[in-house]
PDB file of C-alpha atoms in Angstrom:
ATOM      1  CA  MET A  24     160.670 326.767 266.325  1.00 53.00           C
ATOM      2  CA  SER A  25     158.646 324.405 264.091  1.00 59.00           C
ATOM      3  CA  GLN A  26     155.177 323.392 265.091  1.00 71.00           C
ATOM      4  CA  ALA A  27     154.655 319.785 266.185  1.00 65.00           C
ATOM      5  CA  LYS A  28     152.653 317.634 263.763  1.00 92.00           C
ATOM      6  CA  VAL A  29     149.809 315.361 264.777  1.00 96.00           C
ATOM      7  CA  LEU A  30     148.754 312.423 262.624  1.00 96.00           C
ATOM      8  CA  LEU A  31     145.187 311.525 263.538  1.00 97.00           C
ATOM      9  CA  CYS A  32     144.191 308.105 262.191  1.00 97.00           C
ATOM     10  CA  THR A  33     140.597 307.055 262.695  1.00 96.00           C
ATOM     11  CA  ASP A  34     138.120 304.483 261.563  1.00 94.00           C
ATOM     12  CA  MET A  35     134.843 305.803 260.192  1.00 93.00           C
ATOM     13  CA  ASP A  36     132.007 303.483 261.149  1.00 89.00           C
ATOM     14  CA  ARG A  37     130.847 303.897 264.741  1.00 84.00           C
ATOM     15  CA  THR A  38     133.791 306.178 265.377  1.00 88.00           C
ATOM     16  CA  ILE A  39     133.098 309.390 263.479  1.00 90.00           C
ATOM     17  CA  ILE A  40     129.956 308.197 261.674  1.00 89.00           C
ATOM     18  CA  PRO A  41     126.913 307.503 263.857  1.00 82.00           C
ATOM     19  CA  ASN A  42     125.749 304.208 262.374  1.00 75.00           C
ATOM     20  CA  GLY A  43     125.190 302.179 265.496  1.00 73.00           C
ATOM     21  CA  PHE A  44     122.822 302.195 268.439  1.00 80.00           C
ATOM     22  CA  GLN A  45     124.753 304.854 270.351  1.00 79.00           C
ATOM     23  CA  PRO A  46     123.374 308.360 269.889  1.00 83.00           C
ATOM     24  CA  GLU A  47     125.848 310.867 268.502  1.00 84.00           C
ATOM     25  CA  PRO A  48     126.695 313.816 270.771  1.00 86.00           C
ATOM     26  CA  ALA A  49     125.235 316.962 269.213  1.00 88.00           C
ATOM     27  CA  ASP A  50     128.537 318.734 268.585  1.00 91.00           C
ATOM     28  CA  ALA A  51     130.858 315.757 268.054  1.00 90.00           C
ATOM     29  CA  ARG A  52     131.375 316.154 264.299  1.00 91.00           C
ATOM     30  CA  LYS A  53     131.838 319.922 264.590  1.00 94.00           C
ATOM     31  CA  GLN A  54     134.496 319.474 267.269  1.00 95.00           C
ATOM     32  CA  PHE A  55     136.164 316.793 265.151  1.00 95.00           C
ATOM     33  CA  SER A  56     136.142 319.054 262.076  1.00 96.00           C
ATOM     34  CA  ASP A  57     137.439 322.034 264.052  1.00 97.00           C
ATOM     35  CA  PHE A  58     140.316 319.940 265.415  1.00 97.00           C
ATOM     36  CA  CYS A  59     141.184 318.593 261.955  1.00 96.00           C
ATOM     37  CA  GLU A  60     141.336 322.129 260.507  1.00 95.00           C
ATOM     38  CA  ARG A  61     144.319 322.977 262.712  1.00 95.00           C
ATOM     39  CA  ASP A  62     147.521 323.431 260.701  1.00 93.00           C
ATOM     40  CA  GLU A  63     149.464 320.883 262.746  1.00 95.00           C
ATOM     41  CA  VAL A  64     146.920 318.095 262.178  1.00 97.00           C
ATOM     42  CA  LYS A  65     147.114 315.556 259.373  1.00 96.00           C
ATOM     43  CA  LEU A  66     144.057 313.301 259.067  1.00 97.00           C
ATOM     44  CA  ALA A  67     143.891 309.712 257.830  1.00 97.00           C
ATOM     45  CA  TYR A  68     140.767 307.594 257.570  1.00 98.00           C
ATOM     46  CA  VAL A  69     141.513 303.903 258.063  1.00 97.00           C
ATOM     47  CA  THR A  70     138.574 301.830 256.936  1.00 94.00           C
ATOM     48  CA  GLY A  71     137.403 298.657 255.333  1.00 90.00           C
ATOM     49  CA  ARG A  72     135.224 300.760 253.047  1.00 91.00           C
ATOM     50  CA  HIS A  73     135.824 301.086 249.315  1.00 91.00           C
ATOM     51  CA  VAL A  74     137.043 304.556 248.312  1.00 93.00           C
ATOM     52  CA  SER A  75     133.689 305.466 246.754  1.00 92.00           C
ATOM     53  CA  LEU A  76     131.969 304.781 250.088  1.00 93.00           C
ATOM     54  CA  VAL A  77     134.577 306.879 251.897  1.00 96.00           C
ATOM     55  CA  LYS A  78     133.903 309.809 249.577  1.00 96.00           C
ATOM     56  CA  ARG A  79     130.141 309.360 249.981  1.00 96.00           C
ATOM     57  CA  ALA A  80     130.453 309.324 253.794  1.00 95.00           C
ATOM     58  CA  ILE A  81     132.551 312.510 253.710  1.00 96.00           C
ATOM     59  CA  LYS A  82     129.829 314.213 251.685  1.00 96.00           C
ATOM     60  CA  ASN A  83     126.808 312.782 253.534  1.00 94.00           C
ATOM     61  CA  TYR A  84     128.168 313.465 257.023  1.00 93.00           C
ATOM     62  CA  ALA A  85     130.023 316.716 256.248  1.00 94.00           C
ATOM     63  CA  LEU A  86     133.315 315.191 257.394  1.00 96.00           C
ATOM     64  CA  PRO A  87     136.676 316.811 256.801  1.00 97.00           C
ATOM     65  CA  VAL A  88     138.509 315.627 253.706  1.00 97.00           C
ATOM     66  CA  PRO A  89     141.528 313.665 254.933  1.00 97.00           C
ATOM     67  CA  ASP A  90     145.150 313.960 253.911  1.00 96.00           C
ATOM     68  CA  PHE A  91     145.286 310.168 253.538  1.00 97.00           C
ATOM     69  CA  ALA A  92     142.775 307.341 253.260  1.00 98.00           C
ATOM     70  CA  ILE A  93     143.594 303.701 253.855  1.00 97.00           C
ATOM     71  CA  THR A  94     140.696 301.828 252.269  1.00 95.00           C
ATOM     72  CA  ASP A  95     139.515 298.419 251.135  1.00 90.00           C
ATOM     73  CA  VAL A  96     140.709 296.709 254.316  1.00 87.00           C
ATOM     74  CA  GLY A  97     144.200 298.154 253.902  1.00 90.00           C
ATOM     75  CA  THR A  98     144.726 297.169 250.277  1.00 90.00           C
ATOM     76  CA  LYS A  99     144.638 300.747 248.963  1.00 94.00           C
ATOM     77  CA  ILE A 100     146.207 303.928 250.291  1.00 97.00           C
ATOM     78  CA  TYR A 101     145.339 307.334 248.862  1.00 97.00           C
ATOM     79  CA  GLN A 102     147.098 310.648 249.364  1.00 97.00           C
ATOM     80  CA  ILE A 103     144.651 313.504 249.022  1.00 97.00           C
ATOM     81  CA  GLY A 104     145.568 317.004 247.986  1.00 91.00           C
ATOM     82  CA  LYS A 105     143.829 319.797 246.110  1.00 89.00           C
ATOM     83  CA  GLY A 106     140.767 317.632 245.540  1.00 84.00           C
ATOM     84  CA  SER A 107     142.769 314.806 243.973  1.00 95.00           C
ATOM     85  CA  TRP A 108     142.866 311.280 245.401  1.00 97.00           C
ATOM     86  CA  GLN A 109     146.128 309.628 244.285  1.00 96.00           C
ATOM     87  CA  GLN A 110     146.650 305.913 244.868  1.00 95.00           C
ATOM     88  CA  MET A 111     150.022 305.106 246.360  1.00 95.00           C
ATOM     89  CA  ALA A 112     151.438 302.689 243.809  1.00 93.00           C
ATOM     90  CA  ASP A 113     154.411 301.814 246.036  1.00 95.00           C
ATOM     91  CA  TRP A 114     152.043 300.331 248.619  1.00 93.00           C
ATOM     92  CA  GLU A 115     150.209 298.280 246.024  1.00 88.00           C
ATOM     93  CA  ALA A 116     153.493 296.970 244.650  1.00 90.00           C
ATOM     94  CA  GLU A 117     154.570 296.036 248.178  1.00 92.00           C
ATOM     95  CA  ILE A 118     151.458 294.018 249.026  1.00 89.00           C
ATOM     96  CA  ASP A 119     151.306 292.473 245.552  1.00 87.00           C
ATOM     97  CA  LYS A 120     154.410 290.504 246.553  1.00 89.00           C
ATOM     98  CA  ASP A 121     152.308 288.611 249.106  1.00 88.00           C
ATOM     99  CA  TRP A 122     150.228 287.035 246.336  1.00 86.00           C
ATOM    100  CA  ASN A 123     153.296 285.595 244.579  1.00 89.00           C
ATOM    101  CA  GLY A 124     152.069 286.776 241.178  1.00 86.00           C
ATOM    102  CA  LYS A 125     148.782 284.891 241.423  1.00 89.00           C
ATOM    103  CA  THR A 126     145.721 286.384 239.737  1.00 86.00           C
ATOM    104  CA  HIS A 127     142.284 286.873 241.263  1.00 84.00           C
ATOM    105  CA  ALA A 128     141.022 283.774 239.416  1.00 88.00           C
ATOM    106  CA  GLN A 129     143.954 281.658 240.638  1.00 92.00           C
ATOM    107  CA  LEU A 130     143.447 282.756 244.237  1.00 89.00           C
ATOM    108  CA  LYS A 131     139.717 282.084 244.006  1.00 89.00           C
ATOM    109  CA  HIS A 132     140.491 278.550 242.786  1.00 94.00           C
ATOM    110  CA  ILE A 133     143.061 277.946 245.549  1.00 93.00           C
ATOM    111  CA  LEU A 134     140.649 279.125 248.264  1.00 92.00           C
ATOM    112  CA  ARG A 135     137.562 277.336 246.868  1.00 93.00           C
ATOM    113  CA  PRO A 136     137.923 274.291 249.204  1.00 95.00           C
ATOM    114  CA  ILE A 137     137.396 276.529 252.247  1.00 96.00           C
ATOM    115  CA  LYS A 138     133.590 276.406 252.310  1.00 93.00           C
ATOM    116  CA  GLU A 139     133.289 279.102 254.996  1.00 96.00           C
ATOM    117  CA  LEU A 140     134.795 281.767 252.719  1.00 92.00           C
ATOM    118  CA  ARG A 141     132.461 283.924 250.646  1.00 89.00           C
ATOM    119  CA  LEU A 142     133.484 286.461 248.020  1.00 85.00           C
ATOM    120  CA  GLN A 143     132.387 290.011 248.567  1.00 82.00           C
ATOM    121  CA  GLU A 144     130.279 291.593 245.865  1.00 81.00           C
ATOM    122  CA  SER A 145     132.090 292.199 242.577  1.00 80.00           C
ATOM    123  CA  SER A 146     132.058 295.987 243.163  1.00 75.00           C
ATOM    124  CA  LYS A 147     134.331 295.396 246.169  1.00 74.00           C
ATOM    125  CA  GLN A 148     136.819 293.196 244.355  1.00 76.00           C
ATOM    126  CA  ASN A 149     140.108 294.801 243.405  1.00 75.00           C
ATOM    127  CA  THR A 150     143.693 293.925 242.809  1.00 72.00           C
TER     128      THR A 150
END
């Protein structure tokens, strides 16, 4: 009989990382890590963070390394294995269709009339 699989998808900020006003329970991250170490569990972080900030949070908060990371507000998906973070090119090709071949500069020009929009810092810009 095969063991059931569990896909645990979680945000990071104010979910598994204590960066709000709520105090973190003393053993919360240990319990989370222990659960994620189970063979039947696959872990995915789903976050607006850039991949470098995800990796930094994993290190700084001693979080388990996930099997998948959906980053940059869903624009990048990584499959993680043996210390390697591989971007899923199929996902990028799929969402690229939504931009109808337009470049970053073209999109910036098209959206310029919407005064309420502000670009994120250049380090957060990507395809």
